[in-house]
Short mmCIF file of C-alpha atoms in Angstrom, two decimals:
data_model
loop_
_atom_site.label_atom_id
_atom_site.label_comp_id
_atom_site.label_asym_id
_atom_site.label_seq_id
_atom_site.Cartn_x
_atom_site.Cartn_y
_atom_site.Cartn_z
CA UNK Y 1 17.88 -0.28 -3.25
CA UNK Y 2 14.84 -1.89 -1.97
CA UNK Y 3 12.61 -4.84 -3.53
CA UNK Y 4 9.12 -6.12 -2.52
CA UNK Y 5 8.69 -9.10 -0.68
CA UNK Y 6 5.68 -10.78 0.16
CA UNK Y 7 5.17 -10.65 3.74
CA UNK Y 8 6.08 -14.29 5.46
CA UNK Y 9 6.33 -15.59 8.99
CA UNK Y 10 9.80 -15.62 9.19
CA UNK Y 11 9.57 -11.82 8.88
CA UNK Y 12 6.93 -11.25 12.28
CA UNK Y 13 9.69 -9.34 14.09
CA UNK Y 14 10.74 -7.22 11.80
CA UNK Y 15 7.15 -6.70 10.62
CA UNK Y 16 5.87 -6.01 14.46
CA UNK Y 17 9.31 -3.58 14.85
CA UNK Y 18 8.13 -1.69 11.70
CA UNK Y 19 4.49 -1.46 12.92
CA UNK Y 20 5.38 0.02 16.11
CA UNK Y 21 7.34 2.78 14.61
CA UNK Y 22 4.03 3.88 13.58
CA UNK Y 23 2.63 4.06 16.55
CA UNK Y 24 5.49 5.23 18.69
CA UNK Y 25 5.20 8.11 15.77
CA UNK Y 26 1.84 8.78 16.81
CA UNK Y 27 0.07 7.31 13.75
CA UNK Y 28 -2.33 4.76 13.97
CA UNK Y 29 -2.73 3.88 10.75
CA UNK Y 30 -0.77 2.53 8.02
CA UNK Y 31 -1.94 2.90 4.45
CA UNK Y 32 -1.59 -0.04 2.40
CA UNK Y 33 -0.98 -2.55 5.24
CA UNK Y 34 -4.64 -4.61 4.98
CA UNK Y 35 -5.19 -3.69 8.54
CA UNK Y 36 -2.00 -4.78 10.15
CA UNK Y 37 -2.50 -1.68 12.01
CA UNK Y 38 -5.82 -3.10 13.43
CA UNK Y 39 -4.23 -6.87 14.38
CA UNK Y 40 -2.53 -8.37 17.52
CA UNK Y 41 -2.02 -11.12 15.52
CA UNK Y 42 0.59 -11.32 13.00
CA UNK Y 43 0.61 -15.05 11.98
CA UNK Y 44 -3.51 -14.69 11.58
CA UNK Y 45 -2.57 -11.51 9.35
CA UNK Y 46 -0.61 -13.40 7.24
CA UNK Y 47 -2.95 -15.47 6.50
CA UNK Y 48 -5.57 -13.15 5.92
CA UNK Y 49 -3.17 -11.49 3.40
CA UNK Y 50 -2.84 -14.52 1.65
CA UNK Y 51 -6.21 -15.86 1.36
CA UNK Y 52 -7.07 -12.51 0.16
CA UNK Y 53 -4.61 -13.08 -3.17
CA UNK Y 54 -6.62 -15.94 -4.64
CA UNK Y 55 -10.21 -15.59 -6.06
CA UNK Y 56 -10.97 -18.57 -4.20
CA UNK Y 57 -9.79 -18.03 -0.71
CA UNK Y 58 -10.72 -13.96 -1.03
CA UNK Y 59 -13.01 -12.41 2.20
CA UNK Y 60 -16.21 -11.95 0.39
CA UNK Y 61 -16.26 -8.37 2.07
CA UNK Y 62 -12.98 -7.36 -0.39
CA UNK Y 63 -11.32 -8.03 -3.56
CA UNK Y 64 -8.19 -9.89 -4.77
CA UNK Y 65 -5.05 -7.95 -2.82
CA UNK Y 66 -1.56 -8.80 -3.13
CA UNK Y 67 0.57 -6.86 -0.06
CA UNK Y 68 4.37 -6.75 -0.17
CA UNK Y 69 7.02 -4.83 2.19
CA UNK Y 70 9.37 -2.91 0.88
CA UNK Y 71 12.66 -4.39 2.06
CA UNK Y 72 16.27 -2.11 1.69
CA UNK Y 73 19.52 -4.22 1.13
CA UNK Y 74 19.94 -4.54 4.74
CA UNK Y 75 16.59 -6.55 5.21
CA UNK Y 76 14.82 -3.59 7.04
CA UNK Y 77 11.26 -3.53 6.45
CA UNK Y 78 11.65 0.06 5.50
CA UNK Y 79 7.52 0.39 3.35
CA UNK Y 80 4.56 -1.72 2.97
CA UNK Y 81 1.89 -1.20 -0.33
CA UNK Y 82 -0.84 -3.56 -1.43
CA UNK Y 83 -2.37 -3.45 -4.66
CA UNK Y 84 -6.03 -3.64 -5.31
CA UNK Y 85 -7.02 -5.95 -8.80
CA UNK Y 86 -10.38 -4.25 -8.85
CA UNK Y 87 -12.45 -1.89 -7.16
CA UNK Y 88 -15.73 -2.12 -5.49
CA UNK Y 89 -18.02 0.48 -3.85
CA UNK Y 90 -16.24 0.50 -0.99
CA UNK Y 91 -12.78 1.33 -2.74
CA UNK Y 92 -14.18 3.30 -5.37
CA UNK Y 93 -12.93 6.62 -4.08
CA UNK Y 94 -9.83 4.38 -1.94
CA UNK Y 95 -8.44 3.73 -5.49
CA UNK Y 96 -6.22 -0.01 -6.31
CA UNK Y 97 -3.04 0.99 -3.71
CA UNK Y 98 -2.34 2.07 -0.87
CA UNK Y 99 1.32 2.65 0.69
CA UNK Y 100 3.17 3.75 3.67
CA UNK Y 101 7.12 4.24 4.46
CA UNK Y 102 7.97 4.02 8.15
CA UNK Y 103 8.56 7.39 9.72
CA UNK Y 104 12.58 7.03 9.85
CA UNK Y 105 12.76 6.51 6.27
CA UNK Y 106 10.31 8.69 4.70
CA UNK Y 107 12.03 11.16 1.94
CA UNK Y 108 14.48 8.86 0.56
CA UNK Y 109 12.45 7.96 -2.34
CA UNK Y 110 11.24 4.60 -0.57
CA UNK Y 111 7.51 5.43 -1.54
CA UNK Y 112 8.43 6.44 -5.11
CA UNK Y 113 10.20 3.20 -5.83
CA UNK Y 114 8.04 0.72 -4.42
CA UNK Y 115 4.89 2.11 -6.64
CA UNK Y 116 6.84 1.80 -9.34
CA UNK Y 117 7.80 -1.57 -8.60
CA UNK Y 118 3.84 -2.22 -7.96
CA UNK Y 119 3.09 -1.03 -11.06
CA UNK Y 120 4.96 -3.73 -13.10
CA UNK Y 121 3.73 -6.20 -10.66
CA UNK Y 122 0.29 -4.45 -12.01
CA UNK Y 123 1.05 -4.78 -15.66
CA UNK Y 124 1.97 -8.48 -15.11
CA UNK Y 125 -1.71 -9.27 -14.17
CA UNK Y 126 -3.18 -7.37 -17.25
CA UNK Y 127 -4.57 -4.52 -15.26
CA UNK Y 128 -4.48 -1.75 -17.67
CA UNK Y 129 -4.58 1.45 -15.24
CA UNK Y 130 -4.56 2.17 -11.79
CA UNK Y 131 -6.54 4.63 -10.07
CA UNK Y 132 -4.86 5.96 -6.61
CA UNK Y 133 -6.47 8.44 -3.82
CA UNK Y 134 -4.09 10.82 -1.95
CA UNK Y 135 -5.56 13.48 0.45
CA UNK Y 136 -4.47 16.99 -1.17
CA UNK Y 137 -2.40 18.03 1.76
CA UNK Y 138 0.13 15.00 1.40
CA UNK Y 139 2.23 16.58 -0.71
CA UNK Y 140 4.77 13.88 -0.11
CA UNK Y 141 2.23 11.45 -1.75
CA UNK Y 142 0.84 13.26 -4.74
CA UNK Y 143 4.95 13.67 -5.59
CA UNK Y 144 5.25 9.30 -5.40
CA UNK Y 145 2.00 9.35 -7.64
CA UNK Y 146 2.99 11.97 -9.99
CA UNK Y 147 6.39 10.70 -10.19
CA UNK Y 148 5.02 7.22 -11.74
CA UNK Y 149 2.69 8.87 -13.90
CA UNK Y 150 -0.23 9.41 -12.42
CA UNK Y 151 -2.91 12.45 -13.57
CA UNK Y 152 -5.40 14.14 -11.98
CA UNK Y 153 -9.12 12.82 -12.55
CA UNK Y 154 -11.29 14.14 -9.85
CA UNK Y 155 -11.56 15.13 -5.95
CA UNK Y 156 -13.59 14.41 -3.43
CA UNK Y 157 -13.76 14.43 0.33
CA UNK Y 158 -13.40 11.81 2.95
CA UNK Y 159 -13.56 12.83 6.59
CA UNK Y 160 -13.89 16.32 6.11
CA UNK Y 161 -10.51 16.64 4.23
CA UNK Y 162 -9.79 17.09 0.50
CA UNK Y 163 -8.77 14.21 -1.39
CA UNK Y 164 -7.72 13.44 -5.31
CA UNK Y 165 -7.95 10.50 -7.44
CA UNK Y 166 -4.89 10.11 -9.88
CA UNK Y 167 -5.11 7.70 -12.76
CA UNK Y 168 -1.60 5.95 -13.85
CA UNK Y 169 -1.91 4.16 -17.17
CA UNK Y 170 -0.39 0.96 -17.69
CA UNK Y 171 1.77 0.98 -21.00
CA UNK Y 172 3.08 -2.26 -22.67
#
């Protein structure tokens, strides 16, 4: 169905055609893209992306982040979802992923199957749980997370809406 690929040059097209879909959709930001909704520059995102996967190329400002699109059998760039190896102050209430599925493809189970993809690329760096922030009213998004696992822990509010933390635990 769909499989996550690391984003590569080869893929800016597709990449800047998913993007836009966003914004032609009226949303200007895309969860779990590592700011490729902030850049003009897709080559310098790249990099950014993959500096930030190695403890010793990592912006001191964030933690170790692997980002992957979620690609259907047709090579459509259909999701994107990073995962977080640890959190800091700054993510504490942000939680270790973040996803989005590109307006035309939302409700097919696209979200749902790349964080449970994530999750064994989770287990396969010994993380042992992962803690994920949805805001209350995405009911879409509390399904994906519930769907994999994930259990209430605690709420909270960022920008003057209700949010929830959901812990997923990482079995053998």
């Amino acid at each position: 169905m769909i499989q996550l690929v690391r984003p590569t040059e080869a893929m800016k097209e597709k990449a800047i055609e998913f993007r836009q879909e966003f914004f032609d959709h009226g949303e200007s930001v895309i969860n779990g893209s590592e700011l490729f909704d902030k850049t003009d520059d897709y080559t310098e995102w790249c990099r950014t992306i993959d500096a930030n996967t190695k403890e010793e190329t990592v912006n001191p400002n964030w933690v170790i982040t692997d980002t992957f699109f979620g690609v259907d059998d047709q090579d459509r760039i259909v999701g994107i979802i990073d995962l977080r190896h640890e959190l800091n102050d700054f993510l504490k209430d942000l939680g270790h992923c973040g996803y989005g599925v590109r307006p035309s493809e939302r409700r097919k189970g696209f979200a749902t199957e790349m964080l449970r993809q994530l999750l064994e690329v989770a287990k396969k760096t010994g993380m042992n749980e992962l803690y994920l922030s949805v805001e209350r009213k995405n009911e879409p998004s509390v399904k994906t997370i519930t769907r994999n696992g994930g259990v209430y822990e605690r709420s909270f509010e960022i920008d003057g809406e209700q949010a929830d933390i959901y812990r997923i635990a990482l079995s053998e």
